mmCIF file of C-alpha atoms in Angstrom:
data_model
loop_
_atom_site.group_PDB
_atom_site.id
_atom_site.type_symbol
_atom_site.label_atom_id
_atom_site.label_comp_id
_atom_site.label_asym_id
_atom_site.label_seq_id
_atom_site.Cartn_x
_atom_site.Cartn_y
_atom_site.Cartn_z
ATOM 1 C CA MET A 1339 0.000 0.000 0.000
ATOM 2 C CA SER A 1340 1.235 3.486 -0.819
ATOM 3 C CA SER A 1341 2.834 5.361 2.047
ATOM 4 C CA MET A 1342 1.007 8.482 0.788
ATOM 5 C CA PRO A 1343 -2.611 7.350 0.311
ATOM 6 C CA LEU A 1344 -3.854 10.944 0.210
ATOM 7 C CA ARG A 1345 -1.543 12.080 -2.589
ATOM 8 C CA ASP A 1346 -3.281 14.525 -4.988
ATOM 9 C CA LEU A 1347 -6.138 15.053 -2.516
ATOM 10 C CA THR A 1348 -7.111 18.321 -0.845
ATOM 11 C CA ALA A 1349 -8.292 18.529 2.747
ATOM 12 C CA ILE A 1350 -9.791 21.174 4.997
ATOM 13 C CA VAL A 1351 -9.301 20.941 8.752
ATOM 14 C CA THR A 1352 -11.218 23.426 10.887
ATOM 15 C CA GLY A 1353 -9.844 24.596 14.221
ATOM 16 C CA ALA A 1354 -6.430 23.392 13.064
ATOM 17 C CA GLY A 1355 -4.184 26.020 14.603
ATOM 18 C CA ARG A 1356 -3.625 24.040 17.778
ATOM 19 C CA GLY A 1357 -4.393 20.800 19.569
ATOM 20 C CA LEU A 1358 -6.395 18.102 17.866
ATOM 21 C CA GLY A 1359 -6.905 19.999 14.608
ATOM 22 C CA ARG A 1360 -3.196 20.707 14.304
ATOM 23 C CA ALA A 1361 -2.344 17.015 14.768
ATOM 24 C CA GLU A 1362 -4.962 16.058 12.194
ATOM 25 C CA ALA A 1363 -3.698 18.614 9.651
ATOM 26 C CA LEU A 1364 -0.112 17.414 10.066
ATOM 27 C CA GLU A 1365 -1.139 13.782 9.643
ATOM 28 C CA LEU A 1366 -3.178 14.465 6.511
ATOM 29 C CA ALA A 1367 -0.226 16.356 5.042
ATOM 30 C CA ARG A 1368 2.139 13.522 5.979
ATOM 31 C CA LEU A 1369 -0.139 11.151 4.072
ATOM 32 C CA GLY A 1370 0.110 13.363 0.995
ATOM 33 C CA ALA A 1371 -2.840 15.759 1.117
ATOM 34 C CA ALA A 1372 -2.707 19.472 0.474
ATOM 35 C CA VAL A 1373 -4.237 21.025 3.563
ATOM 36 C CA VAL A 1374 -6.245 24.182 4.169
ATOM 37 C CA VAL A 1375 -5.571 25.026 7.810
ATOM 38 C CA ASN A 1376 -8.515 26.908 9.288
ATOM 39 C CA ASP A 1377 -8.524 28.576 12.693
ATOM 40 C CA HIS A 1378 -10.434 31.332 14.441
ATOM 41 C CA GLY A 1379 -10.080 33.489 17.500
ATOM 42 C CA GLU A 1380 -7.255 35.279 19.259
ATOM 43 C CA GLY A 1381 -3.902 34.381 17.765
ATOM 44 C CA SER A 1382 -5.494 32.296 15.016
ATOM 45 C CA ALA A 1383 -3.517 33.822 12.158
ATOM 46 C CA LYS A 1384 -0.231 33.107 13.897
ATOM 47 C CA ALA A 1385 -1.270 29.602 14.946
ATOM 48 C CA ALA A 1386 -2.590 28.624 11.505
ATOM 49 C CA GLY A 1387 0.478 30.136 9.863
ATOM 50 C CA GLU A 1388 2.779 28.074 12.055
ATOM 51 C CA VAL A 1389 1.001 24.844 11.124
ATOM 52 C CA VAL A 1390 1.233 25.773 7.443
ATOM 53 C CA ALA A 1391 4.942 26.507 7.834
ATOM 54 C CA GLU A 1392 5.487 23.163 9.550
ATOM 55 C CA ILE A 1393 3.732 21.313 6.735
ATOM 56 C CA ARG A 1394 5.688 23.151 4.062
ATOM 57 C CA ALA A 1395 8.971 22.595 5.860
ATOM 58 C CA ALA A 1396 8.298 18.853 5.651
ATOM 59 C CA GLY A 1397 7.733 19.123 1.905
ATOM 60 C CA GLY A 1398 3.945 19.335 1.963
ATOM 61 C CA ARG A 1399 1.434 21.808 0.616
ATOM 62 C CA ALA A 1400 -0.733 23.982 2.837
ATOM 63 C CA VAL A 1401 -2.470 27.322 3.026
ATOM 64 C CA ALA A 1402 -3.968 29.141 6.006
ATOM 65 C CA HIS A 1403 -7.528 30.386 6.422
ATOM 66 C CA THR A 1404 -8.698 32.412 9.394
ATOM 67 C CA GLY A 1405 -12.385 32.755 9.981
ATOM 68 C CA ASP A 1406 -15.391 31.555 11.945
ATOM 69 C CA VAL A 1407 -16.934 28.494 10.275
ATOM 70 C CA ALA A 1408 -20.105 29.062 12.311
ATOM 71 C CA ASP A 1409 -20.674 31.999 9.960
ATOM 72 C CA HIS A 1410 -22.343 30.613 6.845
ATOM 73 C CA ALA A 1411 -20.604 32.870 4.336
ATOM 74 C CA THR A 1412 -17.208 32.312 5.940
ATOM 75 C CA ALA A 1413 -17.643 28.551 5.650
ATOM 76 C CA GLY A 1414 -18.436 28.989 1.974
ATOM 77 C CA ALA A 1415 -15.316 31.082 1.496
ATOM 78 C CA LEU A 1416 -13.258 28.352 3.192
ATOM 79 C CA VAL A 1417 -14.454 25.716 0.730
ATOM 80 C CA ASP A 1418 -13.895 28.155 -2.156
ATOM 81 C CA LEU A 1419 -10.316 28.720 -1.000
ATOM 82 C CA ALA A 1420 -9.597 25.004 -1.118
ATOM 83 C CA VAL A 1421 -11.103 24.662 -4.605
ATOM 84 C CA THR A 1422 -9.475 27.747 -6.103
ATOM 85 C CA THR A 1423 -6.061 26.992 -4.576
ATOM 86 C CA TYR A 1424 -5.842 23.266 -5.283
ATOM 87 C CA GLY A 1425 -8.515 22.656 -7.922
ATOM 88 C CA LYS A 1426 -10.916 20.628 -5.810
ATOM 89 C CA LEU A 1427 -11.856 19.523 -2.310
ATOM 90 C CA ASP A 1428 -11.704 15.872 -1.273
ATOM 91 C CA VAL A 1429 -11.642 15.765 2.528
ATOM 92 C CA LEU A 1430 -13.406 17.845 5.183
ATOM 93 C CA VAL A 1431 -12.459 17.437 8.827
ATOM 94 C CA ASN A 1432 -14.813 19.354 11.112
ATOM 95 C CA ASN A 1433 -12.977 19.940 14.373
ATOM 96 C CA ALA A 1434 -13.532 23.559 15.442
ATOM 97 C CA GLY A 1435 -15.211 23.978 18.809
ATOM 98 C CA ILE A 1436 -15.440 25.837 22.091
ATOM 99 C CA LEU A 1437 -16.478 25.043 25.655
ATOM 100 C CA ARG A 1438 -18.796 26.979 27.969
ATOM 101 C CA ASP A 1439 -19.235 24.450 30.765
ATOM 102 C CA ARG A 1440 -21.920 24.918 33.394
ATOM 103 C CA MET A 1441 -24.733 22.925 34.985
ATOM 104 C CA VAL A 1442 -28.038 23.267 33.170
ATOM 105 C CA PHE A 1443 -29.618 25.253 36.019
ATOM 106 C CA SER A 1444 -26.751 27.764 35.916
ATOM 107 C CA MET A 1445 -26.237 28.003 32.146
ATOM 108 C CA SER A 1446 -27.104 31.225 30.389
ATOM 109 C CA GLU A 1447 -28.783 31.487 27.028
ATOM 110 C CA ALA A 1448 -25.604 32.980 25.587
ATOM 111 C CA GLU A 1449 -23.520 30.033 26.815
ATOM 112 C CA TRP A 1450 -25.944 27.582 25.246
ATOM 113 C CA ASP A 1451 -26.163 29.452 21.941
ATOM 114 C CA ALA A 1452 -22.403 29.934 21.582
ATOM 115 C CA VAL A 1453 -21.549 26.250 21.898
ATOM 116 C CA VAL A 1454 -24.380 24.989 19.702
ATOM 117 C CA ARG A 1455 -23.515 27.629 17.105
ATOM 118 C CA VAL A 1456 -19.827 26.782 16.811
ATOM 119 C CA HIS A 1457 -20.096 23.001 17.032
ATOM 120 C CA LEU A 1458 -23.379 22.097 15.351
ATOM 121 C CA LYS A 1459 -23.952 25.006 12.988
ATOM 122 C CA GLY A 1460 -20.248 25.093 12.165
ATOM 123 C CA HIS A 1461 -20.366 21.439 11.142
ATOM 124 C CA PHE A 1462 -23.461 22.053 9.025
ATOM 125 C CA ASN A 1463 -22.058 25.119 7.280
ATOM 126 C CA THR A 1464 -18.888 23.502 5.980
ATOM 127 C CA THR A 1465 -20.717 20.256 5.176
ATOM 128 C CA HIS A 1466 -23.288 22.156 3.143
ATOM 129 C CA PHE A 1467 -20.764 23.862 0.902
ATOM 130 C CA ALA A 1468 -18.579 20.772 0.561
ATOM 131 C CA SER A 1469 -21.603 18.655 -0.376
ATOM 132 C CA VAL A 1470 -22.632 21.153 -3.057
ATOM 133 C CA HIS A 1471 -19.114 20.938 -4.500
ATOM 134 C CA TRP A 1472 -19.090 17.128 -4.541
ATOM 135 C CA ARG A 1473 -22.599 16.798 -5.946
ATOM 136 C CA GLU A 1474 -21.779 19.176 -8.790
ATOM 137 C CA ARG A 1475 -18.522 17.340 -9.551
ATOM 138 C CA ALA A 1476 -20.219 13.954 -9.524
ATOM 139 C CA LYS A 1477 -22.975 15.140 -11.852
ATOM 140 C CA ALA A 1478 -20.530 16.857 -14.207
ATOM 141 C CA GLY A 1479 -18.281 13.804 -14.382
ATOM 142 C CA GLY A 1480 -21.067 11.264 -14.499
ATOM 143 C CA ALA A 1481 -19.417 9.219 -11.743
ATOM 144 C CA PRO A 1482 -18.923 9.238 -7.981
ATOM 145 C CA VAL A 1483 -16.088 11.355 -6.570
ATOM 146 C CA HIS A 1484 -13.731 10.815 -3.640
ATOM 147 C CA GLY A 1485 -15.339 12.763 -0.825
ATOM 148 C CA ARG A 1486 -14.720 12.281 2.875
ATOM 149 C CA ILE A 1487 -16.213 14.046 5.888
ATOM 150 C CA VAL A 1488 -14.890 13.381 9.372
ATOM 151 C CA ASN A 1489 -16.997 15.032 12.074
ATOM 152 C CA THR A 1490 -16.071 15.464 15.705
ATOM 153 C CA SER A 1491 -18.561 14.273 18.312
ATOM 154 C CA SER A 1492 -17.705 13.444 21.932
ATOM 155 C CA GLU A 1493 -18.046 10.949 24.743
ATOM 156 C CA ALA A 1494 -19.972 13.734 26.468
ATOM 157 C CA TYR A 1495 -22.837 12.851 24.125
ATOM 158 C CA LEU A 1496 -22.473 9.089 24.535
ATOM 159 C CA ALA A 1497 -22.039 8.929 28.282
ATOM 160 C CA GLY A 1498 -23.692 12.143 29.373
ATOM 161 C CA SER A 1499 -21.848 15.006 31.018
ATOM 162 C CA ALA A 1500 -23.657 16.737 33.854
ATOM 163 C CA GLY A 1501 -21.725 19.982 33.501
ATOM 164 C CA GLN A 1502 -21.910 20.185 29.714
ATOM 165 C CA PRO A 1503 -25.549 20.207 28.563
ATOM 166 C CA ASN A 1504 -24.784 22.540 25.657
ATOM 167 C CA TYR A 1505 -21.717 20.582 24.531
ATOM 168 C CA ALA A 1506 -23.375 17.168 24.904
ATOM 169 C CA ALA A 1507 -26.435 18.340 22.973
ATOM 170 C CA ALA A 1508 -24.338 19.817 20.165
ATOM 171 C CA LYS A 1509 -22.212 16.676 19.918
ATOM 172 C CA GLY A 1510 -25.346 14.520 19.807
ATOM 173 C CA GLY A 1511 -26.668 16.733 17.036
ATOM 174 C CA ILE A 1512 -23.448 16.196 15.114
ATOM 175 C CA VAL A 1513 -24.036 12.435 15.174
ATOM 176 C CA GLY A 1514 -27.511 12.996 13.730
ATOM 177 C CA LEU A 1515 -26.037 15.269 11.063
ATOM 178 C CA THR A 1516 -23.422 12.607 10.320
ATOM 179 C CA THR A 1517 -25.842 9.730 9.746
ATOM 180 C CA SER A 1518 -28.172 11.903 7.669
ATOM 181 C CA THR A 1519 -25.322 13.210 5.528
ATOM 182 C CA ALA A 1520 -23.911 9.715 5.077
ATOM 183 C CA LEU A 1521 -27.182 8.561 3.529
ATOM 184 C CA ALA A 1522 -27.666 11.688 1.434
ATOM 185 C CA LEU A 1523 -24.200 11.741 -0.155
ATOM 186 C CA ALA A 1524 -23.361 8.045 -0.541
ATOM 187 C CA LYS A 1525 -24.467 7.934 -4.175
ATOM 188 C CA TYR A 1526 -21.982 10.683 -4.989
ATOM 189 C CA GLY A 1527 -19.046 8.711 -3.574
ATOM 190 C CA VAL A 1528 -18.928 10.677 -0.315
ATOM 191 C CA THR A 1529 -18.656 9.098 3.126
ATOM 192 C CA CYS A 1530 -19.409 10.844 6.396
ATOM 193 C CA ASN A 1531 -18.273 9.505 9.757
ATOM 194 C CA ALA A 1532 -17.907 10.873 13.271
ATOM 195 C CA ILE A 1533 -15.261 10.321 15.904
ATOM 196 C CA CYS A 1534 -15.374 10.773 19.668
ATOM 197 C CA PRO A 1535 -11.797 11.697 20.522
ATOM 198 C CA ARG A 1536 -10.358 11.978 24.000
ATOM 199 C CA ALA A 1537 -7.405 14.353 23.832
ATOM 200 C CA ARG A 1538 -5.586 16.815 26.070
ATOM 201 C CA THR A 1539 -5.736 20.176 24.310
ATOM 202 C CA ARG A 1540 -5.966 23.818 25.249
ATOM 203 C CA MET A 1541 -9.764 23.535 25.134
ATOM 204 C CA THR A 1542 -9.934 20.427 27.333
ATOM 205 C CA ARG A 1543 -7.099 21.062 29.805
ATOM 206 C CA ASP A 1544 -9.558 21.651 32.655
ATOM 207 C CA VAL A 1545 -11.691 18.639 31.674
ATOM 208 C CA PHE A 1546 -8.690 16.297 31.866
ATOM 209 C CA ALA A 1547 -6.890 18.040 34.704
ATOM 210 C CA GLY A 1548 -7.170 14.891 36.836
ATOM 211 C CA PHE A 1549 -5.596 12.604 34.237
ATOM 212 C CA ARG A 1550 -1.923 11.822 34.740
ATOM 213 C CA GLU A 1551 0.551 13.339 32.316
ATOM 214 C CA PRO A 1552 3.774 11.439 31.506
ATOM 215 C CA ALA A 1553 6.758 12.635 33.514
ATOM 216 C CA GLY A 1554 9.806 13.927 31.711
ATOM 217 C CA GLY A 1555 8.439 13.255 28.238
ATOM 218 C CA GLN A 1556 9.588 9.621 28.344
ATOM 219 C CA GLU A 1557 6.319 8.261 27.000
ATOM 220 C CA LEU A 1558 3.527 9.447 24.748
ATOM 221 C CA ASP A 1559 0.689 11.027 26.700
ATOM 222 C CA PRO A 1560 -2.332 8.662 26.486
ATOM 223 C CA LEU A 1561 -4.375 11.780 25.860
ATOM 224 C CA SER A 1562 -2.111 13.126 23.117
ATOM 225 C CA PRO A 1563 -3.918 14.241 19.944
ATOM 226 C CA ASP A 1564 -1.341 12.134 18.095
ATOM 227 C CA HIS A 1565 -3.379 9.067 19.085
ATOM 228 C CA VAL A 1566 -6.397 10.466 17.227
ATOM 229 C CA ALA A 1567 -4.890 11.838 14.012
ATOM 230 C CA PRO A 1568 -4.116 8.476 12.313
ATOM 231 C CA LEU A 1569 -7.781 7.455 12.474
ATOM 232 C CA VAL A 1570 -8.725 10.703 10.747
ATOM 233 C CA GLY A 1571 -6.116 9.983 8.095
ATOM 234 C CA TYR A 1572 -7.547 6.516 7.559
ATOM 235 C CA LEU A 1573 -11.154 7.737 7.312
ATOM 236 C CA ALA A 1574 -10.012 10.311 4.747
ATOM 237 C CA SER A 1575 -8.382 7.682 2.556
ATOM 238 C CA PRO A 1576 -9.600 5.505 -0.339
ATOM 239 C CA ALA A 1577 -9.179 2.476 1.955
ATOM 240 C CA ALA A 1578 -12.145 3.678 4.039
ATOM 241 C CA SER A 1579 -14.612 3.745 1.146
ATOM 242 C CA GLY A 1580 -16.697 1.089 2.904
ATOM 243 C CA VAL A 1581 -16.901 3.004 6.188
ATOM 244 C CA ASN A 1582 -19.901 5.324 6.209
ATOM 245 C CA GLY A 1583 -22.285 6.699 8.818
ATOM 246 C CA GLN A 1584 -20.186 5.313 11.653
ATOM 247 C CA LEU A 1585 -19.295 6.559 15.139
ATOM 248 C CA LEU A 1586 -15.881 5.646 16.537
ATOM 249 C CA VAL A 1587 -14.330 6.386 19.928
ATOM 250 C CA VAL A 1588 -10.567 6.942 19.812
ATOM 251 C CA HIS A 1589 -7.864 7.685 22.379
ATOM 252 C CA GLY A 1590 -4.669 6.284 23.848
ATOM 253 C CA GLY A 1591 -3.936 3.651 21.211
ATOM 254 C CA MET A 1592 -7.531 2.387 21.067
ATOM 255 C CA VAL A 1593 -10.370 2.630 18.544
ATOM 256 C CA ALA A 1594 -13.860 1.411 19.463
ATOM 257 C CA VAL A 1595 -16.671 1.085 16.920
ATOM 258 C CA MET A 1596 -19.960 2.075 18.485
ATOM 259 C CA GLU A 1597 -23.088 0.066 17.798
ATOM 260 C CA ALA A 1598 -26.422 1.572 16.831
ATOM 261 C CA PRO A 1599 -29.015 1.681 19.654
ATOM 262 C CA ARG A 1600 -31.167 -1.421 19.933
ATOM 263 C CA VAL A 1601 -34.718 -1.891 21.217
ATOM 264 C CA ALA A 1602 -34.513 -3.118 24.816
ATOM 265 C CA ALA A 1603 -38.201 -3.820 25.302
ATOM 266 C CA LYS A 1604 -41.509 -3.395 23.486
ATOM 267 C CA PHE A 1605 -45.018 -3.127 24.891
ATOM 268 C CA ASP A 1606 -48.319 -3.335 23.015
ATOM 269 C CA THR A 1607 -51.681 -2.187 24.245
ATOM 270 C CA ALA A 1608 -54.310 -4.841 24.796
ATOM 271 C CA LYS A 1609 -56.969 -2.399 23.587
ATOM 272 C CA ASP A 1610 -57.239 0.162 20.795
ATOM 273 C CA GLN A 1611 -54.961 2.622 22.579
ATOM 274 C CA PHE A 1612 -52.935 2.880 25.775
ATOM 275 C CA SER A 1613 -54.413 4.291 28.943
ATOM 276 C CA TYR A 1614 -52.483 5.698 31.859
ATOM 277 C CA GLU A 1615 -53.431 2.673 33.960
ATOM 278 C CA GLU A 1616 -52.191 0.171 31.379
ATOM 279 C CA LEU A 1617 -48.885 2.013 30.944
ATOM 280 C CA ASP A 1618 -48.457 2.131 34.711
ATOM 281 C CA ALA A 1619 -49.036 -1.620 34.929
ATOM 282 C CA LEU A 1620 -46.473 -2.327 32.187
ATOM 283 C CA LEU A 1621 -43.739 0.277 32.527
ATOM 284 C CA THR A 1622 -43.512 0.744 36.292
ATOM 285 C CA PRO A 1623 -42.494 -2.870 37.059
ATOM 286 C CA TYR A 1624 -40.240 -2.940 34.009
ATOM 287 C CA TYR A 1625 -38.216 0.055 35.204
ATOM 288 C CA ALA A 1626 -38.279 -1.205 38.769
ATOM 289 C CA GLY A 1627 -36.297 -4.187 37.539
ATOM 290 C CA ARG A 1628 -33.673 -2.076 35.782
ATOM 291 C CA PRO A 1629 -30.404 -1.069 37.532
ATOM 292 C CA PRO A 1630 -30.808 2.077 39.662
ATOM 293 C CA GLY A 1631 -29.629 5.204 37.912
ATOM 294 C CA GLU A 1632 -29.426 3.565 34.480
ATOM 295 C CA THR A 1633 -30.313 5.904 31.634
ATOM 296 C CA PHE A 1634 -29.974 5.900 27.853
ATOM 297 C CA ALA A 1635 -26.436 7.226 28.303
ATOM 298 C CA ALA A 1636 -23.663 4.739 27.514
ATOM 299 C CA ALA A 1637 -21.545 5.413 30.589
ATOM 300 C CA GLY A 1638 -19.470 2.298 29.976
ATOM 301 C CA VAL A 1639 -17.693 4.050 27.117
ATOM 302 C CA LEU A 1640 -15.733 6.056 29.672
ATOM 303 C CA SER A 1641 -14.014 2.919 30.942
ATOM 304 C CA LEU A 1642 -12.701 1.907 27.511
ATOM 305 C CA SER A 1643 -8.927 1.662 27.335
ATOM 306 C CA ARG A 1644 -6.202 -0.118 25.445
ATOM 307 C CA ASP A 1645 -5.760 -3.684 26.705
#
């Protein structure tokens, strides 16, 4: 297999000036892709420029873009930059995000709106413009194209996170966007998958403050973004053409494929429609027999680790 499976492909990575996005951009470039490095916020131009310089110094191709992908027009300009600079777009990695952590009873409307806007709307905006590009190319060429979307969800959605109702909701929405997009774009040759990465970055340093960091740099941090980037590279590649609409958890040398929810129990009314009394007679004993505190959240995902 070629050591540069992404040769002649063009990728966009949002939020790529630092942390997880930076690691993903470097990995895609290492695998041969030309990379548009997007970042936003204070110091974004410098951060994105440094990633571009690092890619170019290693012999790769890259260009910087600074702008807020949660702004619809800005997201369109980002996709246009990739197409005008490199001729086409092949890979979109949606990574940009922010945190505004607070319990639901303390959260302000602004804190809710900001997180949902950046994560969920930001994912939609770039996906919209990329999908238009791929659909037009596929129709013009009369054949499917190579299109890859890698979205960023979170274990906060899977397992629940009491102090992150905005973040968990946005990340759950991203999974819904992922599965819908996967079905909508499959006929054009485009796949869309989501990852739940666990990584120590500037954004998550408080979240993972209790996790041990390696002493003296003698070992790779289990929460290093470098554990996540290779999976993104794989999902962006031709080898992953059969992977679509999937959700994968990744961290510390481990990848777990999540299974779709299954029906745990089913109840039918004995009459034409349910009454309160009948539901009480069926559901109350059923839930009484379930483990205390069990919810739809998949809390077990938090205990996953490399064997």
